[in-house]
Short mmCIF file of C-alpha atoms and ligand atoms in Angstrom, two decimals:
data_model
loop_
_atom_site.label_atom_id
_atom_site.label_comp_id
_atom_site.label_asym_id
_atom_site.label_seq_id
_atom_site.Cartn_x
_atom_site.Cartn_y
_atom_site.Cartn_z
CA VAL A 1 -54.27 34.83 6.50
CA THR A 2 -56.86 32.27 7.60
CA ASP A 3 -58.46 31.87 11.00
CA TYR A 4 -59.46 28.38 12.08
CA TRP A 5 -61.94 28.25 14.94
CA CYS A 6 -61.50 24.94 16.74
CA GLU A 7 -64.43 23.85 18.89
CA LEU A 8 -61.83 22.07 21.03
CA ALA A 9 -58.07 21.90 20.61
CA TRP A 10 -55.23 19.98 22.27
CA LEU A 11 -52.45 22.46 22.98
CA GLY A 12 -50.03 19.93 24.42
CA GLY A 13 -51.14 19.60 28.04
CA ASP A 14 -53.26 17.03 29.83
CA ASP A 15 -56.54 18.67 28.80
CA VAL A 16 -58.16 20.32 25.80
CA ALA A 17 -58.94 24.01 25.32
CA ALA A 18 -62.32 25.25 24.12
CA GLY A 19 -62.88 27.80 21.37
CA ALA A 20 -59.32 28.02 20.08
CA VAL A 21 -58.69 30.35 17.18
CA VAL A 22 -55.60 29.28 15.25
CA THR A 23 -54.42 32.00 12.89
CA VAL A 24 -52.47 30.80 9.89
CA ASP A 25 -50.40 32.96 7.59
CA GLY A 26 -49.24 30.97 4.59
CA ASP A 27 -47.83 27.72 5.90
CA HIS A 28 -47.27 28.78 9.53
CA ILE A 29 -49.32 29.42 12.64
CA THR A 30 -48.99 33.04 13.78
CA ALA A 31 -51.36 33.11 16.76
CA VAL A 32 -53.43 30.86 19.00
CA GLU A 33 -56.18 32.29 21.20
CA VAL A 34 -58.50 30.27 23.41
CA ASP A 35 -61.93 30.71 25.01
CA ILE A 36 -63.42 32.29 21.90
CA ALA A 37 -67.01 31.11 22.26
CA SER A 38 -68.12 31.54 18.65
CA PRO A 39 -66.22 31.64 15.37
CA PRO A 40 -64.98 35.10 14.35
CA ALA A 41 -66.32 36.41 11.04
CA GLY A 42 -64.71 34.62 8.13
CA ALA A 43 -63.16 31.88 10.26
CA THR A 44 -63.19 28.26 9.11
CA ARG A 45 -65.01 26.10 11.69
CA LEU A 46 -63.28 22.91 12.81
CA VAL A 47 -65.89 20.98 14.79
CA GLY A 48 -64.48 18.27 17.03
CA VAL A 49 -61.09 18.23 18.71
CA THR A 50 -58.14 19.57 16.75
CA LEU A 51 -54.65 18.15 17.24
CA PRO A 52 -51.36 19.30 15.73
CA GLY A 53 -50.06 17.31 12.77
CA ILE A 54 -49.32 13.64 13.36
CA ALA A 55 -46.00 12.15 12.25
CA ASN A 56 -45.65 8.65 10.86
CA ALA A 57 -41.99 8.21 11.76
CA HIS A 58 -41.41 4.88 10.01
CA SER A 59 -42.86 3.91 6.65
CA HIS A 60 -42.02 1.62 3.77
CA ALA A 61 -44.71 2.88 1.40
CA PHE A 62 -44.45 0.00 -1.08
CA GLN A 63 -45.31 -2.57 1.58
CA ARG A 64 -48.91 -1.28 1.51
CA ALA A 65 -49.35 -3.63 -1.46
CA LEU A 66 -48.76 -6.62 0.83
CA ARG A 67 -51.70 -5.84 3.09
CA ALA A 68 -54.01 -8.81 3.62
CA THR A 69 -51.76 -11.15 1.64
CA THR A 70 -49.23 -12.08 4.30
CA HIS A 71 -51.08 -12.14 7.61
CA SER A 72 -52.26 -15.74 7.86
CA GLY A 73 -50.27 -18.92 8.09
CA PRO A 74 -47.64 -20.37 10.36
CA ASP A 75 -44.81 -18.37 8.88
CA SER A 76 -42.25 -16.08 10.49
CA PHE A 77 -40.68 -12.67 10.01
CA TRP A 78 -38.21 -14.30 7.65
CA THR A 79 -40.83 -15.88 5.37
CA TRP A 80 -42.70 -12.56 5.35
CA ARG A 81 -39.47 -10.97 4.22
CA THR A 82 -39.34 -13.29 1.19
CA GLN A 83 -42.81 -12.09 0.14
CA MET A 84 -41.73 -8.49 0.68
CA TYR A 85 -38.63 -9.03 -1.49
CA ASP A 86 -40.79 -10.49 -4.30
CA LEU A 87 -42.80 -7.27 -4.33
CA ALA A 88 -39.74 -5.05 -4.03
CA ALA A 89 -38.24 -6.69 -7.12
CA ARG A 90 -41.28 -5.75 -9.25
CA LEU A 91 -41.44 -1.99 -8.65
CA GLU A 92 -40.34 0.58 -11.19
CA PRO A 93 -40.40 4.38 -10.82
CA ASP A 94 -43.93 4.79 -12.27
CA THR A 95 -45.55 2.00 -10.28
CA TYR A 96 -43.67 3.03 -7.16
CA ARG A 97 -44.85 6.63 -7.53
CA ALA A 98 -48.49 5.56 -7.94
CA LEU A 99 -48.35 3.17 -4.99
CA ALA A 100 -46.64 5.70 -2.71
CA ARG A 101 -49.09 8.44 -3.77
CA ALA A 102 -52.07 6.33 -2.82
CA THR A 103 -50.46 5.11 0.41
CA PHE A 104 -49.49 8.64 1.47
CA ALA A 105 -53.03 9.79 0.66
CA GLU A 106 -54.39 7.03 2.91
CA MET A 107 -52.05 8.35 5.62
CA VAL A 108 -53.29 11.93 5.36
CA CYS A 109 -56.86 10.69 5.67
CA ALA A 110 -55.82 9.08 8.98
CA GLY A 111 -54.37 12.38 10.25
CA ILE A 112 -50.73 11.95 9.26
CA THR A 113 -49.18 15.21 8.07
CA THR A 114 -45.52 14.10 7.92
CA VAL A 115 -44.20 10.74 6.81
CA GLY A 116 -40.69 9.43 7.35
CA GLU A 117 -40.04 7.15 4.41
CA PHE A 118 -37.24 4.68 5.14
CA HIS A 119 -36.15 4.47 1.54
CA TYR A 120 -33.94 1.68 0.24
CA LEU A 121 -35.45 0.91 -3.20
CA HIS A 122 -32.80 3.00 -4.91
CA HIS A 123 -31.61 1.11 -7.94
CA ALA A 124 -32.99 -0.95 -10.81
CA PRO A 125 -34.00 -4.53 -9.95
CA ASP A 126 -30.62 -5.91 -11.08
CA GLY A 127 -28.80 -3.47 -8.81
CA THR A 128 -27.56 -1.09 -11.50
CA PRO A 129 -28.19 2.62 -10.88
CA TYR A 130 -30.96 4.24 -12.90
CA ALA A 131 -29.84 6.94 -15.36
CA ASP A 132 -31.02 9.37 -12.69
CA PRO A 133 -29.64 7.66 -9.58
CA ASN A 134 -32.32 9.31 -7.42
CA VAL A 135 -35.30 8.64 -9.67
CA MET A 136 -36.94 6.48 -7.00
CA ALA A 137 -36.48 9.26 -4.43
CA SER A 138 -38.11 11.64 -6.91
CA ALA A 139 -41.03 9.22 -7.26
CA LEU A 140 -41.54 9.35 -3.48
CA THR A 141 -41.18 13.13 -3.43
CA ASP A 142 -43.76 13.56 -6.21
CA ALA A 143 -46.06 11.10 -4.46
CA ALA A 144 -45.90 13.01 -1.18
CA ALA A 145 -46.49 16.33 -2.93
CA ASP A 146 -49.57 14.92 -4.71
CA ALA A 147 -50.90 13.46 -1.47
CA GLY A 148 -50.30 16.75 0.37
CA VAL A 149 -48.09 15.28 3.08
CA ARG A 150 -44.69 16.45 4.32
CA LEU A 151 -41.94 13.95 3.51
CA THR A 152 -38.76 13.14 5.34
CA LEU A 153 -36.82 11.01 2.91
CA LEU A 154 -34.66 8.75 5.08
CA ASP A 155 -32.31 7.57 2.38
CA THR A 156 -31.09 4.23 3.58
CA CYS A 157 -27.59 2.82 3.36
CA TYR A 158 -27.69 -0.92 2.65
CA LEU A 159 -24.49 -2.64 1.64
CA ARG A 160 -24.68 -6.38 2.32
CA GLY A 161 -27.06 -9.26 2.94
CA GLY A 162 -25.40 -10.24 6.19
CA VAL A 163 -22.15 -9.90 8.11
CA ASP A 164 -20.30 -12.14 5.64
CA THR A 165 -22.92 -12.25 2.89
CA PRO A 166 -23.12 -10.07 -0.20
CA VAL A 167 -26.49 -8.71 -1.34
CA ALA A 168 -28.52 -11.16 -3.41
CA GLY A 169 -31.81 -11.14 -5.29
CA ALA A 170 -34.04 -8.20 -4.50
CA GLN A 171 -31.43 -6.84 -2.07
CA GLN A 172 -29.27 -5.84 -5.04
CA ARG A 173 -31.48 -2.86 -5.76
CA PHE A 174 -31.19 -1.67 -2.15
CA ALA A 175 -27.39 -1.52 -2.26
CA ASP A 176 -24.94 1.22 -3.15
CA ALA A 177 -21.40 0.06 -3.95
CA ASP A 178 -20.10 1.36 -0.63
CA ALA A 179 -20.72 4.14 1.89
CA ASP A 180 -18.92 6.70 -0.28
CA ALA A 181 -21.23 5.88 -3.18
CA TRP A 182 -24.21 6.28 -0.82
CA VAL A 183 -22.86 9.71 0.24
CA ALA A 184 -22.30 10.81 -3.34
CA ARG A 185 -25.85 9.86 -4.31
CA VAL A 186 -27.55 11.35 -1.23
CA ASP A 187 -25.51 14.56 -1.37
CA ALA A 188 -27.49 15.43 -4.50
CA LEU A 189 -30.79 15.45 -2.57
CA ALA A 190 -31.87 18.85 -1.26
CA ASP A 191 -34.33 19.92 1.41
CA GLY A 192 -37.42 21.78 0.26
CA PRO A 193 -40.44 23.42 1.89
CA MET A 194 -42.25 20.06 2.09
CA ARG A 195 -39.25 17.69 2.07
CA ARG A 196 -36.42 17.03 4.47
CA VAL A 197 -33.60 14.66 3.61
CA GLY A 198 -32.38 12.38 6.34
CA ALA A 199 -30.19 9.31 6.55
CA ALA A 200 -30.76 5.75 7.60
CA ILE A 201 -28.51 2.83 8.42
CA HIS A 202 -30.66 -0.11 7.40
CA SER A 203 -29.39 -2.29 10.26
CA VAL A 204 -26.11 -3.56 11.66
CA ARG A 205 -26.74 -6.66 9.56
CA ALA A 206 -26.77 -4.68 6.30
CA VAL A 207 -24.14 -2.02 7.13
CA ASP A 208 -20.68 -2.67 8.62
CA PRO A 209 -19.56 -0.50 11.55
CA ALA A 210 -17.14 1.66 9.53
CA SER A 211 -19.80 2.41 6.94
CA ALA A 212 -22.33 3.12 9.69
CA ALA A 213 -19.88 5.67 11.08
CA ARG A 214 -19.58 7.25 7.63
CA VAL A 215 -23.37 7.61 7.36
CA ALA A 216 -23.58 9.05 10.89
CA THR A 217 -20.87 11.59 10.06
CA TRP A 218 -22.78 12.65 6.95
CA ALA A 219 -26.01 13.07 8.94
CA HIS A 220 -24.32 15.07 11.69
CA ALA A 221 -22.55 17.34 9.20
CA ARG A 222 -25.83 18.01 7.44
CA GLY A 223 -27.85 18.36 10.67
CA ALA A 224 -30.14 15.65 9.33
CA PRO A 225 -32.09 13.01 11.21
CA LEU A 226 -30.52 9.55 11.32
CA HIS A 227 -32.60 6.39 11.71
CA ALA A 228 -31.78 2.68 11.94
CA HIS A 229 -33.67 -0.56 12.43
CA VAL A 230 -32.51 -1.78 15.84
CA SER A 231 -33.17 -5.14 17.49
CA GLU A 232 -36.43 -6.02 15.80
CA GLN A 233 -35.72 -9.74 15.94
CA PRO A 234 -33.61 -11.87 18.34
CA ALA A 235 -31.69 -13.34 15.36
CA GLU A 236 -30.42 -9.85 14.52
CA ASN A 237 -29.01 -9.50 18.03
CA ALA A 238 -27.42 -12.95 17.89
CA ALA A 239 -25.69 -12.15 14.58
CA SER A 240 -24.40 -8.84 15.96
CA VAL A 241 -23.04 -10.43 19.12
CA ALA A 242 -21.43 -13.23 17.10
CA ALA A 243 -19.74 -10.81 14.70
CA TYR A 244 -18.86 -7.90 17.00
CA GLY A 245 -19.30 -9.15 20.55
CA ARG A 246 -21.83 -6.35 21.05
CA THR A 247 -25.53 -5.69 20.63
CA PRO A 248 -26.75 -3.64 17.63
CA THR A 249 -27.28 -0.62 19.91
CA ALA A 250 -23.70 -0.87 21.18
CA VAL A 251 -22.35 -1.19 17.63
CA LEU A 252 -24.26 1.92 16.59
CA ALA A 253 -23.17 3.80 19.72
CA ASP A 254 -19.53 2.97 18.96
CA ALA A 255 -20.08 4.16 15.38
CA GLY A 256 -21.09 7.56 16.75
CA ALA A 257 -24.70 7.24 15.67
CA LEU A 258 -26.47 7.80 18.98
CA ASP A 259 -27.46 11.34 19.86
CA GLY A 260 -30.58 13.49 20.00
CA CYS A 261 -30.99 13.30 16.22
CA PHE A 262 -30.96 9.48 16.19
CA THR A 263 -34.02 7.29 16.03
CA ALA A 264 -33.89 3.57 16.79
CA VAL A 265 -36.75 1.89 14.95
CA HIS A 266 -38.42 -1.00 16.83
CA ALA A 267 -35.91 -1.11 19.75
CA ILE A 268 -37.58 -4.29 21.04
CA HIS A 269 -34.94 -6.80 22.10
CA LEU A 270 -32.81 -4.46 24.21
CA ASP A 271 -30.73 -5.22 27.26
CA ASP A 272 -30.39 -2.83 30.18
CA ASP A 273 -27.24 -1.25 28.74
CA ASP A 274 -29.00 -0.62 25.41
CA VAL A 275 -31.87 1.13 27.19
CA ALA A 276 -29.40 3.25 29.15
CA ARG A 277 -27.45 4.15 25.99
CA LEU A 278 -30.52 5.21 24.01
CA GLY A 279 -31.94 7.12 26.96
CA GLY A 280 -28.65 8.76 27.89
CA ALA A 281 -28.17 9.97 24.32
CA GLY A 282 -31.66 11.48 24.28
CA SER A 283 -32.41 9.43 21.18
CA THR A 284 -35.89 8.59 19.94
CA CYS A 285 -37.29 5.09 19.73
CA CYS A 286 -39.87 4.62 17.03
CA ILE A 287 -42.33 1.91 18.01
CA CYS A 288 -44.43 0.32 15.25
CA PRO A 289 -46.86 -1.84 17.23
CA THR A 290 -49.27 -2.93 14.50
CA THR A 291 -46.43 -4.21 12.34
CA GLU A 292 -44.51 -5.63 15.28
CA ARG A 293 -47.53 -7.65 16.39
CA ASP A 294 -48.19 -8.79 12.81
CA LEU A 295 -44.61 -10.02 12.44
CA ALA A 296 -44.43 -11.51 15.94
CA ASP A 297 -41.46 -9.24 16.68
CA GLY A 298 -42.18 -8.60 20.35
CA VAL A 299 -43.03 -5.59 22.50
CA ALA A 300 -40.65 -2.65 22.91
CA PRO A 301 -39.83 -1.62 26.50
CA ALA A 302 -41.32 1.79 25.88
CA ALA A 303 -41.86 2.77 29.52
CA ARG A 304 -38.29 1.85 30.45
CA LEU A 305 -36.96 3.76 27.47
CA ARG A 306 -38.91 6.87 28.44
CA ALA A 307 -37.78 6.57 32.04
CA ALA A 308 -34.18 6.38 30.81
CA GLY A 309 -34.55 9.61 28.82
CA ALA A 310 -35.49 8.42 25.33
CA ALA A 311 -38.35 9.96 23.39
CA LEU A 312 -41.00 7.81 21.75
CA ALA A 313 -42.31 8.13 18.21
CA LEU A 314 -44.71 5.95 16.23
CA GLY A 315 -44.68 4.36 12.80
CA SER A 316 -46.97 2.24 10.66
CA ASP A 317 -43.93 0.57 9.04
CA SER A 318 -45.37 -2.22 6.83
CA HIS A 319 -48.85 -0.61 6.79
CA ALA A 320 -50.61 -3.73 8.02
CA VAL A 321 -52.99 -0.94 9.02
CA ILE A 322 -52.54 2.83 8.80
CA ASP A 323 -54.00 4.28 11.96
CA PRO A 324 -51.77 6.39 14.20
CA LEU A 325 -54.25 6.25 17.08
CA GLU A 326 -54.12 2.45 17.00
CA GLU A 327 -50.31 2.66 17.12
CA ALA A 328 -50.48 5.10 20.03
CA ARG A 329 -52.75 3.06 22.27
CA ALA A 330 -50.89 -0.15 21.44
CA VAL A 331 -47.75 1.22 23.10
CA GLU A 332 -49.63 1.28 26.40
CA LEU A 333 -51.89 -1.73 25.90
CA ASP A 334 -49.12 -4.09 24.79
CA GLU A 335 -47.07 -3.19 27.86
CA ARG A 336 -50.13 -3.90 30.01
CA LEU A 337 -50.36 -7.40 28.54
CA LEU A 338 -46.70 -8.06 29.25
CA SER A 339 -46.54 -6.55 32.72
CA GLY A 340 -49.99 -7.14 34.17
CA VAL A 341 -49.93 -3.46 35.18
CA ARG A 342 -51.85 -0.50 33.73
CA GLY A 343 -50.85 3.13 33.42
CA HIS A 344 -47.38 3.15 31.85
CA HIS A 345 -48.21 6.03 29.49
CA HIS A 346 -50.95 8.65 29.74
CA ALA A 347 -53.00 9.66 26.72
CA ALA A 348 -51.16 12.99 26.47
CA ASP A 349 -47.79 11.17 26.50
CA LEU A 350 -48.93 9.00 23.61
CA LEU A 351 -50.25 12.01 21.70
CA ARG A 352 -46.89 13.73 22.16
CA ALA A 353 -45.24 10.62 20.68
CA ALA A 354 -47.63 10.80 17.72
CA THR A 355 -47.08 14.53 17.18
CA ALA A 356 -44.18 16.65 18.51
CA ALA A 357 -41.75 13.80 19.19
CA GLY A 358 -42.42 12.16 15.85
CA GLN A 359 -42.08 15.44 13.97
CA ARG A 360 -38.79 16.16 15.75
CA ALA A 361 -37.47 12.68 14.91
CA LEU A 362 -38.15 13.48 11.25
CA GLY A 363 -36.35 16.82 11.33
CA TRP A 364 -39.43 19.07 11.66
CA SER A 365 -38.36 20.24 15.08
CA ASP A 366 -40.95 23.05 15.35
CA GLY A 367 -43.78 20.76 14.26
CA GLY A 368 -46.39 18.77 16.11
CA VAL A 369 -47.59 21.64 18.31
CA LEU A 370 -50.31 24.27 18.01
CA GLN A 371 -48.45 27.45 18.81
CA PRO A 372 -47.18 30.55 17.01
CA GLY A 373 -44.26 29.76 14.74
CA ALA A 374 -45.23 26.13 14.22
CA PRO A 375 -46.11 24.70 10.82
CA ALA A 376 -49.82 25.07 10.04
CA ASP A 377 -50.64 21.37 10.30
CA LEU A 378 -54.03 20.67 11.93
CA VAL A 379 -55.88 17.40 12.40
CA THR A 380 -59.51 17.52 13.51
CA ILE A 381 -61.11 14.44 15.02
CA ALA A 382 -64.91 14.30 14.97
CA LEU A 383 -66.59 13.57 18.28
CA ASP A 384 -70.03 12.74 16.86
CA THR A 385 -68.97 9.26 15.74
CA VAL A 386 -69.99 5.86 17.08
CA ARG A 387 -66.63 5.49 18.77
CA LEU A 388 -66.55 8.86 20.54
CA ALA A 389 -70.17 9.94 21.07
CA GLY A 390 -70.82 10.38 24.78
CA THR A 391 -67.17 10.81 25.77
CA PRO A 392 -67.07 13.17 28.77
CA ARG A 393 -65.07 16.32 28.18
CA ALA A 394 -62.76 15.50 31.11
CA HIS A 395 -61.79 12.22 29.41
CA LEU A 396 -61.59 13.46 25.85
CA LEU A 397 -57.91 12.68 25.32
CA ASP A 398 -58.44 9.17 26.70
CA GLY A 399 -61.32 8.75 24.27
CA VAL A 400 -59.24 9.92 21.32
CA VAL A 401 -56.24 7.71 22.15
CA PHE A 402 -57.98 4.60 23.46
CA ALA A 403 -61.17 4.46 21.39
CA ALA A 404 -60.97 6.60 18.24
CA SER A 405 -59.64 5.48 14.90
CA GLY A 406 -58.25 7.08 11.79
CA CYS A 407 -61.80 6.89 10.42
CA ASP A 408 -62.76 9.63 12.89
CA VAL A 409 -60.35 12.14 11.30
CA ARG A 410 -62.60 14.69 9.61
CA HIS A 411 -60.35 17.56 8.50
CA VAL A 412 -56.63 17.80 7.86
CA VAL A 413 -54.68 20.94 7.06
CA VAL A 414 -51.04 20.60 5.99
CA ALA A 415 -48.84 23.67 5.53
CA GLY A 416 -51.95 25.84 5.60
CA ARG A 417 -53.69 23.87 2.85
CA VAL A 418 -56.85 21.84 3.42
CA VAL A 419 -56.00 18.30 2.31
CA VAL A 420 -58.86 16.34 3.89
CA ARG A 421 -62.34 17.86 4.16
CA ASP A 422 -65.29 16.02 5.74
CA GLY A 423 -63.25 12.83 5.83
CA ARG A 424 -62.30 12.84 2.15
CA HIS A 425 -59.06 13.70 0.44
CA VAL A 426 -59.71 16.84 -1.58
CA THR A 427 -57.82 15.79 -4.74
CA ILE A 428 -57.42 11.99 -4.68
CA ASP A 429 -60.03 9.23 -4.74
CA VAL A 430 -57.97 7.25 -2.26
CA PRO A 431 -59.64 3.82 -2.37
CA ARG A 432 -59.57 3.85 -6.15
CA ALA A 433 -55.95 5.05 -6.26
CA LEU A 434 -54.94 2.28 -3.85
CA GLY A 435 -56.84 -0.36 -5.81
CA ASP A 436 -55.30 0.66 -9.11
CA ALA A 437 -51.77 1.04 -7.76
CA ILE A 438 -51.82 -2.30 -5.96
CA ALA A 439 -53.33 -4.13 -8.93
CA ALA A 440 -50.49 -2.79 -11.09
CA VAL A 441 -47.80 -4.43 -8.93
CA ARG A 442 -49.56 -7.70 -8.11
CA PRO A 443 -47.86 -10.72 -9.71
ZN1 ZN B 1 -38.79 -0.85 8.68
#
């Protein structure tokens, strides 16, 4: 049993508590007491403001290797995708494991305690299954364990290049033969203390409606989270309407995908009916603002989605940057730019998206809160930094969300284990691991 004395702690409301003692037994919180002025004997001091564990609800770990190489130039989402496919074609289990390990370690340093990996690099580059058909999933699982982060493996069904187009090139390694083959492969993946297995429908472009229904049925039977890319680009909507006479959200709704365990990733180019469907189902929408701005995708109607009943979560997606606080404030700030109005989301709303809502969307439904029974995942943000020094106590959450960065994360505890101490990962030299892993996959 370990006591953590938090100078300040966010317990889920609109303010922070002072002198919170969080008692941890093994990997769970067993008690939270507040107004304890000085640390009890033997307690570990967490100086700053301590948050519950942050969830990165949408990640493609391998895309970290593209950072800085694709941002300039007059290209589009679709030319970016060509560069991404070139990288995807070069990865093998060993290089994938090393790259994911370093990327996940970067995430923990930024306060992320659970990552949802939207995993479609299943097969060998020519599309044939590896001898162990889940060797790439094992690489991700090992990587997350090394980095000390919880993993939700969102194994992704991907069957075709387009409505009437077979997979080609790098897409071959994403594809199972059909939805039954996807089920057979994913059925072999088990949950563990630090891993949940979930499902993903890559998109309505890459999965036909009947196969989407098959994946949704599997997820519901297993009680697993189900994610899908939804309406990231206008061309995706146009193709869906041309093929099915319906938007991607409507296709997924008709396939039985939408419910409280469903997460629509991006959810940008939605019509009013789509917003009502996602909200009415109590689904989550995972907004990935730093990637969406990098790819010129657009701005998700996050305030309308929340008003309709949807939850919000956050993801760093392509890892153009990995900074969950930047993602959180962008949800509000991007809507301000579009609407000319401020105040769509309060800091506490955005922190809930980053923590409890994101954890729930990844199947850790008791996570993202500091209360008895919750996983012992703690993220302490230093207040004596250039970004936060001088922040008045009454505006602390605003300071954290609107001014802090991942660089201000000083300590991270995951499942009761200290993973980041004084701003450094305790077992991995993260810059070096990133440099080596990226160099190994560069053409
Ligand atoms: Zn994605």
